[in-house]
XYZ file of C-alpha atoms in Angstrom:
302
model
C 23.375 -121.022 64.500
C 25.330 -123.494 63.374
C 27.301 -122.683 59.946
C 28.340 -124.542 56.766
C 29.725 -122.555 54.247
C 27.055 -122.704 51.518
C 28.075 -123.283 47.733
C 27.177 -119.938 46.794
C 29.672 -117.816 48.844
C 32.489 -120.178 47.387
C 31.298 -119.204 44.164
C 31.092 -115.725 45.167
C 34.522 -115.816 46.568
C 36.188 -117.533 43.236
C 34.288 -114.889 41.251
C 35.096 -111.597 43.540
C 39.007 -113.318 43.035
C 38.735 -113.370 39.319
C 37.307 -109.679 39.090
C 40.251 -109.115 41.100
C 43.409 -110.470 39.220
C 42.460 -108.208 36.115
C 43.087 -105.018 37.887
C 44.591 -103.686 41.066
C 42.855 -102.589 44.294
C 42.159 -99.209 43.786
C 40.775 -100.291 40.385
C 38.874 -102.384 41.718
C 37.246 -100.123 44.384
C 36.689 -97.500 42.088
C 34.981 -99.796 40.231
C 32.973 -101.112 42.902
C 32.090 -97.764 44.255
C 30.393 -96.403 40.750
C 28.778 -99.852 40.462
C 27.375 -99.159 43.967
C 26.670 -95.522 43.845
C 28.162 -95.206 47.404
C 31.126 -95.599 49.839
C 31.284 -99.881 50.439
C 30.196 -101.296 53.340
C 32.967 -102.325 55.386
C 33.384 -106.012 57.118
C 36.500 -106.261 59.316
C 37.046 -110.516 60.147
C 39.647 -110.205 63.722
C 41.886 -113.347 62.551
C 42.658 -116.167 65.908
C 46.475 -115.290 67.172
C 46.787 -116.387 71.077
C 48.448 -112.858 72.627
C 49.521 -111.916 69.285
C 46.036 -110.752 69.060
C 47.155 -107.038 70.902
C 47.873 -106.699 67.655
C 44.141 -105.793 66.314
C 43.783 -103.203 68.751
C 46.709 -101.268 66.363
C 44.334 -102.429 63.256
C 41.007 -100.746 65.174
C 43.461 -97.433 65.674
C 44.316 -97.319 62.181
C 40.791 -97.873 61.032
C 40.208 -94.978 62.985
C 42.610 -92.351 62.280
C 41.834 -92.954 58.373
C 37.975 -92.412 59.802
C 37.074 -95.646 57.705
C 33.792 -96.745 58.687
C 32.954 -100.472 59.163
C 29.980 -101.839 59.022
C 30.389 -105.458 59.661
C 32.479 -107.304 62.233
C 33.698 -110.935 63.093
C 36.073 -112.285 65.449
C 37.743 -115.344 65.907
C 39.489 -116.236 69.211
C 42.014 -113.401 70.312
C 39.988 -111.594 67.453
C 36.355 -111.954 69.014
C 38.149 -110.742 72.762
C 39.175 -107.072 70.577
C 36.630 -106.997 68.582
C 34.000 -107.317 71.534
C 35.849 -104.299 73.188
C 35.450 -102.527 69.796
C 32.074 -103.275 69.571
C 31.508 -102.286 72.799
C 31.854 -98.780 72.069
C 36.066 -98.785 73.215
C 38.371 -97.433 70.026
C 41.041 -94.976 69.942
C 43.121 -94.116 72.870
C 41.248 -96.080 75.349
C 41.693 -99.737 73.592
C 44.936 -98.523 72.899
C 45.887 -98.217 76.951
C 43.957 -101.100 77.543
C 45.804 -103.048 74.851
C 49.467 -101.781 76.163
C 48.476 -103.640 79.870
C 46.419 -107.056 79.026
C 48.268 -109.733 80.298
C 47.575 -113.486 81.333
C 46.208 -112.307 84.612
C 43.713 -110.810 82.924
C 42.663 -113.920 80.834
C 42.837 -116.766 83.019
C 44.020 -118.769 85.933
C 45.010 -122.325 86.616
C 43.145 -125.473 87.174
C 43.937 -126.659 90.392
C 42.878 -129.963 88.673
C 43.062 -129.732 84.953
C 40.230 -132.340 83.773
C 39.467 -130.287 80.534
C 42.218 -127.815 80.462
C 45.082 -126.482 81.961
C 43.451 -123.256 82.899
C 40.130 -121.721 83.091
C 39.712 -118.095 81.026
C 36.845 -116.883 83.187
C 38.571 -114.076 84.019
C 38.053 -112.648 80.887
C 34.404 -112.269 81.458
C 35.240 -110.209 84.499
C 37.657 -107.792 82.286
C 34.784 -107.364 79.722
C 31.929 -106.942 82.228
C 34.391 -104.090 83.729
C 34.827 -101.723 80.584
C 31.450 -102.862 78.303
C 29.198 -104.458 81.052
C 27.560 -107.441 80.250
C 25.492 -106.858 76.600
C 23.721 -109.217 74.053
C 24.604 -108.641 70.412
C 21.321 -106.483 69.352
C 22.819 -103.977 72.290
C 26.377 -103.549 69.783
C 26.783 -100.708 67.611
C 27.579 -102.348 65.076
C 26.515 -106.255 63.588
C 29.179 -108.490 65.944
C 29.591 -112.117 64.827
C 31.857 -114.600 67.069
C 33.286 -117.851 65.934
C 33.729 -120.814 67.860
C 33.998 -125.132 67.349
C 30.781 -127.478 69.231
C 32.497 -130.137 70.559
C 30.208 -132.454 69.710
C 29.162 -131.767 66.539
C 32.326 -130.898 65.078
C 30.570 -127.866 63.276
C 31.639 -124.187 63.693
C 28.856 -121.922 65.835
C 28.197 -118.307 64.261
C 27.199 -116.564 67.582
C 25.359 -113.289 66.687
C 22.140 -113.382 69.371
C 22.581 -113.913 73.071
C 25.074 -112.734 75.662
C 28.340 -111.493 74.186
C 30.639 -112.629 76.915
C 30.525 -116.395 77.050
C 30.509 -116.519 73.177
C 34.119 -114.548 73.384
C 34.835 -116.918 76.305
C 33.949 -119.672 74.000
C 35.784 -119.139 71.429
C 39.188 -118.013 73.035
C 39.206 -121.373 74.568
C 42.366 -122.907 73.075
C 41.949 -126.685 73.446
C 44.833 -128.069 75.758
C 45.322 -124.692 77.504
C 41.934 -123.234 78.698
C 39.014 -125.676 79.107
C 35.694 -125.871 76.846
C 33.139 -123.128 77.902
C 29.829 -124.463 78.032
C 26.823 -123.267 76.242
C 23.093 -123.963 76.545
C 23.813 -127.134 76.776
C 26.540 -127.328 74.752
C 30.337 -127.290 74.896
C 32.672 -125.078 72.883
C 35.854 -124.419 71.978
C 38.098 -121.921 69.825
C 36.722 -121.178 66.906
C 40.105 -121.337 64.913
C 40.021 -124.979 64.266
C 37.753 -124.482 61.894
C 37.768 -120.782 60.437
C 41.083 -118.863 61.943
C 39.480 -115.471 59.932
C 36.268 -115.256 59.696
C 35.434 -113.694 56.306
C 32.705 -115.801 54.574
C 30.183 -114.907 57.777
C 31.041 -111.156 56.771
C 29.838 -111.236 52.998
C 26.513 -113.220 53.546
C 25.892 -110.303 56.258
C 26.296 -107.986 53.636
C 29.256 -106.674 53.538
C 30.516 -104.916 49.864
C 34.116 -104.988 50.747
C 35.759 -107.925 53.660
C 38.932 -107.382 54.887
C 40.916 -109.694 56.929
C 43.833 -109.672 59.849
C 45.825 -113.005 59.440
C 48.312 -113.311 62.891
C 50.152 -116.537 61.869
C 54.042 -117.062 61.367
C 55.258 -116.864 57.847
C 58.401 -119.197 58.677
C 58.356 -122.293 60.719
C 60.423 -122.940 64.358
C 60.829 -125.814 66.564
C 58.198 -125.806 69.355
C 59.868 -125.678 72.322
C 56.796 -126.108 75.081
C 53.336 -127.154 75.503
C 52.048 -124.309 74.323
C 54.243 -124.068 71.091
C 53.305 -127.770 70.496
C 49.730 -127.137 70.180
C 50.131 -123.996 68.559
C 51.963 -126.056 65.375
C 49.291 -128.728 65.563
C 46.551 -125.930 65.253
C 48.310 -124.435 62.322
C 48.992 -127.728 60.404
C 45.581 -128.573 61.132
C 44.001 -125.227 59.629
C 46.531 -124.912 56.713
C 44.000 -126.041 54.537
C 40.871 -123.729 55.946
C 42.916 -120.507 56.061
C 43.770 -120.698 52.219
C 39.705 -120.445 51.740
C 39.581 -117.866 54.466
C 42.321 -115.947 51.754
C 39.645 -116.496 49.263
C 36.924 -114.769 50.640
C 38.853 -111.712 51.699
C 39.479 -109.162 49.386
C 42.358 -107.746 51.355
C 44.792 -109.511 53.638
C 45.932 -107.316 56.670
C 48.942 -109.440 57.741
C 51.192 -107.896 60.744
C 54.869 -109.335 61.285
C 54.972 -111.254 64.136
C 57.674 -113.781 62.980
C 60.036 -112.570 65.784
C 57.638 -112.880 68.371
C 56.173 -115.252 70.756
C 52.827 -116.132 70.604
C 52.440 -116.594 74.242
C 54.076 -114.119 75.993
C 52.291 -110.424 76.734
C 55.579 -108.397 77.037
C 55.565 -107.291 73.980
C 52.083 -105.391 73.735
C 53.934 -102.061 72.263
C 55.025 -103.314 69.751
C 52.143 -105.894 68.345
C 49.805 -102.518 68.377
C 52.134 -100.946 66.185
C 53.117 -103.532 63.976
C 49.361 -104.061 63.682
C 48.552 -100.343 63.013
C 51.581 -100.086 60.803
C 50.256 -103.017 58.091
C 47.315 -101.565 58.121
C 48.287 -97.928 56.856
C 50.485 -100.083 54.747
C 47.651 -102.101 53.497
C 44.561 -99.025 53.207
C 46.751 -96.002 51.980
C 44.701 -96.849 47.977
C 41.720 -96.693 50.292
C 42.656 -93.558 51.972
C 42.700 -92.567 48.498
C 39.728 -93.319 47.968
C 37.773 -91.920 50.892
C 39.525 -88.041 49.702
C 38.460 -88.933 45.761
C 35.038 -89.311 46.831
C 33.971 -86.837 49.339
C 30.321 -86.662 48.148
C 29.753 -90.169 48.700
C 28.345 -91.377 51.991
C 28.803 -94.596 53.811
C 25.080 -96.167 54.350
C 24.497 -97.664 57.831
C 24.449 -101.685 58.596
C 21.117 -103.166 58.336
């Protein structure tokens, strides 16, 4: 499928805001909740981050030790290579071990002649095949959508039918560093040059409630490789889309990673427990809620 952001979810998105500014979260939940008659349906968007992306697998643990359901999940880049372990049927302890040892062998090797990138990330189909075999979407327990750029249309492709592998492939291929992954046909790249957190895709699924994970730098350094270099570009270049991607979330999940680098795994520890750490931060008014409303069950994805 190949996605434009209709008129209506901006709408949506400008009115959920508005509803928004006039009271505080847990206002606004409550609020939501009696409108609803039930727990919200949760939609989780896995925000693009190169190896800062460990970090999700903290924001998965966190989910699940304040046993909040979710209903609805997206992934962009680094977010789409969690989030297929997660919807996979990996969570708790298990991502968590996995997430502590993922390193660049484990994502990709060199081109011995780089035509279309420096490096290929095949390997990653290999790690996924080992811990959730090879699945299509319908086979997920839970409604999976991946983000990632056709490279020659210029549009962004939702992938939510089909294999699950080469669309994660696909979309964790960072132009300049791992080559296109082609597609029926087709040729694709990271999905983060056009929507770094997927939130929008989330509420037309039909999700009540969307949060996001944003992995970006809130203060600017002086690239000092390749890799730095076309980690700037891509966040000049999305500046723009990310402030709509804001929009469309109705919470933020934003981990520190200021102090770290986004291409280097030896500092997996840590990114799991900042992410975990911002998202207690972040849920403790939904925690909240979840004890103020006992009676009140979650209803399954559709």
């Amino acid at each position: 499928m190949e996605h434009a952001v209709p008129q209506k979810s901006i709408e949506q998105s400008e009115n959920l805001q508005a509803t928004k500014g006039v009271r505080n979260l847990w206002e606004w939940i409550q609020d939501l909740v009696h409108r609803l008659g039930r727990k919200p349906k949760i939609g989780l968007a896995l925000g693009a981050g190169a190896t800062w992306g460990v970090a999700h697998v903290g924001v998965l643990s966190a989910f699940k030790e304040l046993n909040i359901p979710i209903s609805y999940l997206s992934g962009c880049s680094a977010g789409s290579f969690v989030g297929a372990l997660y919807a996979g049927g990996v969570e708790g302890k298990e991502l968590e071990a996995y997430g502590m040892k993922y390193g660049w062998r484990d994502s990709g090797r060199l081109n011995y002649v780089p035509k279309m990138g420096l490096a290929t990330n095949d390997r990653m189909a290999s790690y996924l095949e080992e811990r959730i075999g090879d699945p299509e979407f319908k086979d997920l327990r839970l409604p999976f959508y991946v983000v990632a750029t056709n490279l020659t249309t210029g549009q962004m492709k939702v992938f939510k039918d089909g294999p699950v592998i080469p669309a994660v492939r696909a979309s964790c291929a960072m132009p300049g560093i791992f080559a296109p992954v082609a597609i029926d046909g087709e040729m694709y790249c990271d999905g983060g040059l056009l929507d770094m957190v997927p939130c929008n895709i989330l509420r037309e699924a039909g999700a009540d409630m969307v949060i996001g994970v944003e992995l970006r730098r809130s203060i600017g350094k002086r690239p000092v490789n390749i890799f730095e270099v076309i980690s700037r570009a891509f966040d000049i270049a999305v500046s723009g889309q990310l402030s709509f991607d804001k929009q469309a979330a109705d919470l933020m999940i934003r981990p520190n990673v200021d102090d770290l680098n986004e291409f280097a795994f030896n500092r997996n520890h840590i990114l799991i427990e900042r992410g975990k750490q911002a998202t207690l931060d972040e849920l403790k008014q939904w925690h909240k809620l979840h004890t103020a409303f006992p009676e009140v069950q979650t209803e399954p994805a559709s």
